[in-house]
Short mmCIF file of C-alpha atoms and ligand atoms in Angstrom, two decimals:
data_model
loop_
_atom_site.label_atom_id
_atom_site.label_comp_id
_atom_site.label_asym_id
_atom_site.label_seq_id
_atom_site.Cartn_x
_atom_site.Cartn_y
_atom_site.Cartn_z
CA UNK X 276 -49.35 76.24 -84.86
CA UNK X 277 -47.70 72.94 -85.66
CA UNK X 278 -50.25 69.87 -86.32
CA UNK X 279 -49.65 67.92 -82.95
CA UNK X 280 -47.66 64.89 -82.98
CA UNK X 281 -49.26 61.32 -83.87
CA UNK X 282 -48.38 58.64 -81.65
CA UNK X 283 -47.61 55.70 -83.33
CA UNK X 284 -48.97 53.19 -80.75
CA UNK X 285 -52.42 55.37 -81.09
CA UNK X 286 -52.88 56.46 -84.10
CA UNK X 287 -55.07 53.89 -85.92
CA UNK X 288 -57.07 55.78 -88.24
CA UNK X 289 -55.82 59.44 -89.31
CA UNK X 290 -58.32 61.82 -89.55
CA UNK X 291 -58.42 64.32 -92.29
CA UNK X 292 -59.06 67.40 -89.63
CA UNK X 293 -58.85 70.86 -91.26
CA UNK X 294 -56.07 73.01 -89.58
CA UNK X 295 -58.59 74.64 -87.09
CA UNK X 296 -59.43 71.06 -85.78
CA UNK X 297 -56.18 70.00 -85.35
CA UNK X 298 -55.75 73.05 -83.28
CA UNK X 299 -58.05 72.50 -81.14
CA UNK X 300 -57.30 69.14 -80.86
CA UNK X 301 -53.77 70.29 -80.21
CA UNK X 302 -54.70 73.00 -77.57
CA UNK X 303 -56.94 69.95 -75.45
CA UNK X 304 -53.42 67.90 -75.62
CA UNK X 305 -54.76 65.13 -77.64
CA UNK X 306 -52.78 62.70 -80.52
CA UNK X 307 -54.95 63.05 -83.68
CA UNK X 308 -56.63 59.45 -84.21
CA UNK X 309 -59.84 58.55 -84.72
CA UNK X 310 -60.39 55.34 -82.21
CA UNK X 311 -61.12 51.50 -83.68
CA UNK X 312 -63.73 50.78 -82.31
CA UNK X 313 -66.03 53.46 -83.01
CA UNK X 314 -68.88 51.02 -84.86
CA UNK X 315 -71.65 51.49 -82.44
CA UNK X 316 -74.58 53.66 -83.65
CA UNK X 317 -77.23 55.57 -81.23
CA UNK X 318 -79.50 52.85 -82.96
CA UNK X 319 -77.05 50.10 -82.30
CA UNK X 320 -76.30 51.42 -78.48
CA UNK X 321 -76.37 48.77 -75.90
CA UNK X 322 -79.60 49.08 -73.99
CA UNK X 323 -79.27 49.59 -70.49
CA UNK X 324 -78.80 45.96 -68.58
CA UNK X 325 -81.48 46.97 -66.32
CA UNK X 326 -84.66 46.79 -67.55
CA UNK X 327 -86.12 50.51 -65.98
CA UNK X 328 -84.64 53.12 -67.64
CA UNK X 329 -85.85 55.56 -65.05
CA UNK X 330 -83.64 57.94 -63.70
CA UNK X 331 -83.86 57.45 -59.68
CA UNK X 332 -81.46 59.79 -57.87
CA UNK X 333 -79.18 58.45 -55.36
CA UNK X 334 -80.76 57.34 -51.92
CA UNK X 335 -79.96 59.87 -48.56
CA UNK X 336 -77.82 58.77 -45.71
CA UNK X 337 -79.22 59.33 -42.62
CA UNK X 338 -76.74 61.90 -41.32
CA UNK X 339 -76.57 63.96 -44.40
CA UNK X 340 -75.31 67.40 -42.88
CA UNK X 341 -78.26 69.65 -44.38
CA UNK X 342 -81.05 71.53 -42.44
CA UNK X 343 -83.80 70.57 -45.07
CA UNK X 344 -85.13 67.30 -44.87
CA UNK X 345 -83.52 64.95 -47.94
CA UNK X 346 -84.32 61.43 -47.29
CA UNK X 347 -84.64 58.87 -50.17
CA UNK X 348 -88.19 59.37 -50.19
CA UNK X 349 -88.55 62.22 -50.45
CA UNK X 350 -86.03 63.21 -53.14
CA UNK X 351 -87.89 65.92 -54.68
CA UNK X 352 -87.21 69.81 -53.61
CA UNK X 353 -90.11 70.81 -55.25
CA UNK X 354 -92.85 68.79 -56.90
CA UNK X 355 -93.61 71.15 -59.35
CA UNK X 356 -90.27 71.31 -60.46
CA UNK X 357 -91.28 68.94 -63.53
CA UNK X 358 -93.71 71.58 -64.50
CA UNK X 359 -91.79 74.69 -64.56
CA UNK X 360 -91.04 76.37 -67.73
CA UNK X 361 -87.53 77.72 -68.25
CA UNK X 362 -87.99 81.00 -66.46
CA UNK X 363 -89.40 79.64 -63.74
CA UNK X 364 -87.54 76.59 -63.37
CA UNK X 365 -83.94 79.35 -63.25
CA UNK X 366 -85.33 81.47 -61.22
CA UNK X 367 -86.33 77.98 -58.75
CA UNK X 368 -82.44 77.02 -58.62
CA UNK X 369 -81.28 80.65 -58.09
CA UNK X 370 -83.74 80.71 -54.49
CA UNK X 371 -83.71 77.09 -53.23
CA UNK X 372 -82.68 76.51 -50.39
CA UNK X 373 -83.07 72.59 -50.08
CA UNK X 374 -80.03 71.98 -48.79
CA UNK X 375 -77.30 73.65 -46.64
CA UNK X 376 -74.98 74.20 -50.13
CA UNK X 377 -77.14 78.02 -50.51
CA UNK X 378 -76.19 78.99 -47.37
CA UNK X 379 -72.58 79.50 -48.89
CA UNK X 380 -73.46 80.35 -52.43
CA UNK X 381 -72.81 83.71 -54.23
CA UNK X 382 -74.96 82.75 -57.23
CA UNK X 383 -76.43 79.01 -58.60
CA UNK X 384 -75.14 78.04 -61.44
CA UNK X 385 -78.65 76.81 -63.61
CA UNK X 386 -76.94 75.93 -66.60
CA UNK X 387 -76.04 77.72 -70.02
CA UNK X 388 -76.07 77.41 -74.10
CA UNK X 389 -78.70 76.51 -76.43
CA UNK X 390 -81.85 75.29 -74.97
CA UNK X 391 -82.75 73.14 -77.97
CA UNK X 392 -79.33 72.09 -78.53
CA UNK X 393 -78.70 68.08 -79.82
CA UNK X 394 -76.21 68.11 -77.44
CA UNK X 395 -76.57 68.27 -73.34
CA UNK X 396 -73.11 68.60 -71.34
CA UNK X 397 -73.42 67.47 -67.40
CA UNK X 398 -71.06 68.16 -64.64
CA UNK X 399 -70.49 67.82 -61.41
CA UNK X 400 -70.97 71.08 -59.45
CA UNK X 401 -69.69 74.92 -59.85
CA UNK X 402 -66.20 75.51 -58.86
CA UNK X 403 -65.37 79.28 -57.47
CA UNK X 404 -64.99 81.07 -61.10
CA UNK X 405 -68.87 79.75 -61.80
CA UNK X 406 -70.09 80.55 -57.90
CA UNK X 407 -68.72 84.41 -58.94
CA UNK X 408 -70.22 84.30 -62.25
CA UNK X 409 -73.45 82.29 -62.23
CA UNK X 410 -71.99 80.28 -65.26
CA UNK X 411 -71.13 76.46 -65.79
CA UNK X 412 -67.23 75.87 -66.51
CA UNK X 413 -65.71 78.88 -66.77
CA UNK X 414 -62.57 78.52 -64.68
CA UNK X 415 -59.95 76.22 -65.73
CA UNK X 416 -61.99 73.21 -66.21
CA UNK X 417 -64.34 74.88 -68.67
CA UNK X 418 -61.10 75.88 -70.84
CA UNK X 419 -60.65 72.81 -71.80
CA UNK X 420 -63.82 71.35 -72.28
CA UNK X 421 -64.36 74.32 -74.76
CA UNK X 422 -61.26 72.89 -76.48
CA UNK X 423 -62.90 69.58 -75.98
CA UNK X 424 -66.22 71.00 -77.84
CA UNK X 425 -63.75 73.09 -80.15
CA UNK X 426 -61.88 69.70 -81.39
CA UNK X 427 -65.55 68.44 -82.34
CA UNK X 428 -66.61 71.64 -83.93
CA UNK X 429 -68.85 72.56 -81.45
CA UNK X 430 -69.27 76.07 -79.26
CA UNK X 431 -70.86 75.97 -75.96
CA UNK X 432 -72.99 78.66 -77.36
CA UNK X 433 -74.63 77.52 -80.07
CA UNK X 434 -74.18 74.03 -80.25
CA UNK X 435 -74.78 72.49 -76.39
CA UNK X 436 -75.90 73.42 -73.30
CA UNK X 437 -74.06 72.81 -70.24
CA UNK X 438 -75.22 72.01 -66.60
CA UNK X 439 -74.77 70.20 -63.60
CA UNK X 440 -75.93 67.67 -61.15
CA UNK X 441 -75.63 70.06 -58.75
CA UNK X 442 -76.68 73.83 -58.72
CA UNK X 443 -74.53 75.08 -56.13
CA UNK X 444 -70.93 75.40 -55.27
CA UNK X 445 -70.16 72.55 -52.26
CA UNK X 446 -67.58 74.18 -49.68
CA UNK X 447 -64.16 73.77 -50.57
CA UNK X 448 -65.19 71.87 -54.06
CA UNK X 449 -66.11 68.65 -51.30
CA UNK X 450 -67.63 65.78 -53.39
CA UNK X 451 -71.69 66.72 -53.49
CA UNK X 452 -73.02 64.77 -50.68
CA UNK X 453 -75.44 61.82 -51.57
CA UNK X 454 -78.64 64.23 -50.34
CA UNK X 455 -77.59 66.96 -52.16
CA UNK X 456 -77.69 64.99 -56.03
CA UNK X 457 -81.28 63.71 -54.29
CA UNK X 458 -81.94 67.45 -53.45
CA UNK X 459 -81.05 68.77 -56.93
CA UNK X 460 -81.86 66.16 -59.34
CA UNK X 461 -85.20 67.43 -60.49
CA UNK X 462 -83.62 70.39 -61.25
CA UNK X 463 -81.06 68.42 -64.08
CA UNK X 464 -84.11 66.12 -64.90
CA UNK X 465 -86.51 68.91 -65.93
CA UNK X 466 -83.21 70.71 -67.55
CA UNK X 467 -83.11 67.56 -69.89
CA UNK X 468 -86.67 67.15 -70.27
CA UNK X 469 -86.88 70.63 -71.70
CA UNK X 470 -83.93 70.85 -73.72
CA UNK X 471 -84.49 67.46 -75.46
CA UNK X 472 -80.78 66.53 -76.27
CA UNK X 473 -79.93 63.93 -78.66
CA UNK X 474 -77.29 62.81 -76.49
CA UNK X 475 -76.12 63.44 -73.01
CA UNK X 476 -72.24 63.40 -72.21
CA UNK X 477 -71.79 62.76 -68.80
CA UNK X 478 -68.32 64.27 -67.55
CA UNK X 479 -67.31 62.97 -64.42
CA UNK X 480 -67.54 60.17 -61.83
CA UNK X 481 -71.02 62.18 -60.22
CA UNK X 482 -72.76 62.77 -63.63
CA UNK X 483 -72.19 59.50 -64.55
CA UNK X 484 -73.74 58.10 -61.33
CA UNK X 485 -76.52 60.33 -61.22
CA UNK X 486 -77.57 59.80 -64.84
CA UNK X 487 -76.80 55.92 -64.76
CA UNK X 488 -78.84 55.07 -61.45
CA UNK X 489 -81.12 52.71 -61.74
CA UNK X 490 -79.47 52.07 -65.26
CA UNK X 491 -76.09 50.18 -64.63
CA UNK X 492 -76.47 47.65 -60.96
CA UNK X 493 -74.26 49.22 -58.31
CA UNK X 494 -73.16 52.29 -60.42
CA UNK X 495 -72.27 54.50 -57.19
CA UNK X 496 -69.56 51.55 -56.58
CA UNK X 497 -67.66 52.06 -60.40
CA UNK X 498 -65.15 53.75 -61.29
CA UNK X 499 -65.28 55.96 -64.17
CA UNK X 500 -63.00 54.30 -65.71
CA UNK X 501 -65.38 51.30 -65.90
CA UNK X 502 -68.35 53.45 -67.00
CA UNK X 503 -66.94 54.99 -70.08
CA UNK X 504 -66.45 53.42 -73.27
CA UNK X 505 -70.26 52.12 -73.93
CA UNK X 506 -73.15 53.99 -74.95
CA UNK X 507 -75.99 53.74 -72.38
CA UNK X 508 -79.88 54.45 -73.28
CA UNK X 509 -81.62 56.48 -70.56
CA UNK X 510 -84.98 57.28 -71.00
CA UNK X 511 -84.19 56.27 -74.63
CA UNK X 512 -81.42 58.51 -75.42
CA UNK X 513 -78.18 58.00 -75.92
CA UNK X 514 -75.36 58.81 -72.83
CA UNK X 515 -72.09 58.64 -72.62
CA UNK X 516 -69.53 59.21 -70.45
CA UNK X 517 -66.20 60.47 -70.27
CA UNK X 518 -63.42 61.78 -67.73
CA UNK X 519 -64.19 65.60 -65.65
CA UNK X 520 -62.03 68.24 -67.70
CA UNK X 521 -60.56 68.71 -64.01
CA UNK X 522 -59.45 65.32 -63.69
CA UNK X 523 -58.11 66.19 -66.76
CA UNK X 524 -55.81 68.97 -66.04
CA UNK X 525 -54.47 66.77 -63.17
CA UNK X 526 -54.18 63.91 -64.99
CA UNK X 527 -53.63 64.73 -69.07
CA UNK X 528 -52.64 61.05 -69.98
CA UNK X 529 -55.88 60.46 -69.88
CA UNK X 530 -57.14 62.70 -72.54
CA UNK X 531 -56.75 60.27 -75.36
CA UNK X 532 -59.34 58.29 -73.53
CA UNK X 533 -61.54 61.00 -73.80
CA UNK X 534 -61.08 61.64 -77.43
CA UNK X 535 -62.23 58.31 -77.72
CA UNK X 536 -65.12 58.92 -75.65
CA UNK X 537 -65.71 61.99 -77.52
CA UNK X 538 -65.58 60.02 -80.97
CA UNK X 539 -67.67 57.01 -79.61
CA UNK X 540 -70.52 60.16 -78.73
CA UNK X 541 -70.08 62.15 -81.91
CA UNK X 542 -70.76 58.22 -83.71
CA UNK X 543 -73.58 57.44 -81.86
CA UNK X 544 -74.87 61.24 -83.09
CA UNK X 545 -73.86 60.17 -86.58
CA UNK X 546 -72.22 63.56 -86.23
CA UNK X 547 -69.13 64.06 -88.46
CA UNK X 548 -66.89 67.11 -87.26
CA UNK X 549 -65.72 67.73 -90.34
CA UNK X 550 -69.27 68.84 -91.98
CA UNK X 551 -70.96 70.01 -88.67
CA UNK X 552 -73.17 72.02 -90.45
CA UNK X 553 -74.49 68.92 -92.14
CA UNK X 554 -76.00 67.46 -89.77
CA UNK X 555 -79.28 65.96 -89.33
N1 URA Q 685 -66.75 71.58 -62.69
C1 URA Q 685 -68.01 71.19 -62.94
O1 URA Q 685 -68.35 70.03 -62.83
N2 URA Q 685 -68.90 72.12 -63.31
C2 URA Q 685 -68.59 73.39 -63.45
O2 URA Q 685 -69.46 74.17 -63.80
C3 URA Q 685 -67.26 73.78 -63.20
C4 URA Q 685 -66.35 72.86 -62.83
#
């Protein structure tokens, strides 16, 4: 495969990637560069602008369409939840029924890769291909963020694990209701509390909002495109956020952007993609 092109206009530092990374880099539809402003460290990473870093999940309209009661005080499914080891906890998301969403599930989707990985992916919610299978992203959208985890010498395997705000597939891939992220959000919470990432990426206008509330004022009312670019502390790890691989297949300009998301992460790791093995 030929190395892909380098845009002039973009191309500000040239990366010495071996072949395999510029084919993966190539195969996600991305210029090779290696973004300016990558000077932050995780150590360096803006703190939040709120004070609490607490993660609160997003408060319950009153006419959420679900039979089980979700108001915004009473967010939590299960109490317990933030006791349940990771047996329990999977088999908890594959029989809740705290919301209307399991009515039309064929499986939940708990989450996938390496349980002590550095690395935590979050999403938004399974699509049809991960309803059938059980898995996070593996219909189109999980393609490409392979290629995504390929370009930084990552596999979803060994070197993350993926999940997602929410467990279950929302009719018709609808946006996840408001009562549903309250519903589910212990789930993702205890999902990070176990795995212990050194980083979260947050893929996606929902992730974003759900891991940056109570973090960033008003967060439910940004756009993406004003949340990325920054490394936020939550809970006093690093998070940053970048563009849905969906969004992405709809809208490819945009992948550049998430390169540079994707480098501004891998800095704030210290993580160098070109001796993965090497790091800390
Ligand atoms: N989109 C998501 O956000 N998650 C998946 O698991 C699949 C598609």
């Amino acid at each position: 495969m030929n190395p892909p092109t380098v845009d002039p206009t973009t191309a500000l530092h040239s990366l010495q990637l071996d072949e395999r990374q510029r084919a993966m880099l190539a195969a996600m539809g991305t210029p090779v560069w290696w973004p300016e402003a990558i000077t932050e460290t995780a150590a360096e990473a803006k703190p939040a602008t709120l004070a609490p870093a607490t993660v609160r999940p997003a408060p319950a309209p009153a006419a959420a369409p679900v039979p089980a009661p979700a108001t915004a005080t009473a967010p939590t499914a299960n109490p317990a939840i933030g006791d349940l080891d990771w047996d329990a906890l999977t088999e908890a998301i594959q029989s809740c029924q705290a919301c209307g969403l399991c009515q039309g599930r064929q499986n939940a989707v708990p989450g996938m890769g390496n349980r002590s990985a550095r690395w935590m992916i979050v999403g938004e919610a399974p699509g049809e291909q991960e309803d059938k299978q059980g898995l996070p992203f593996v219909g189109p959208a999980g393609q490409l963020l392979d290629a995504m985890l390929a370009a930084m010498g990552l596999t979803r395997e060994a070197d993350v694990y993926i999940a997602n705000v929410i467990k279950c597939r929302p009719p018709h891939n609808r946006n996840p209701e408001p009562a549903e992220v309250a519903q589910c959000r212990p789930y993702l919470q205890r999902q990070i509390d176990l795995v212990q990432p050194d980083l979260i990426l947050a893929l996606g206008r929902f992730a974003a909002q759900t891991l940056l509330a109570g973090v960033v004022p008003d967060v439910d009312k940004l756009p993406l495109g004003k949340l990325r670019g920054q490394v936020y502390r939550v809970d006093g790890r690093p998070v940053v956020v970048s563009y849905h691989p969906a969004y992405l297949l709809r809208s490819p300009a945009d992948k550049g952007k998430t390169w540079a998301d994707l480098c501004l992460a891998m800095d704030a790791l210290g993580y160098n993609p070109l001796t993965p093995s090497a790091e800390t």
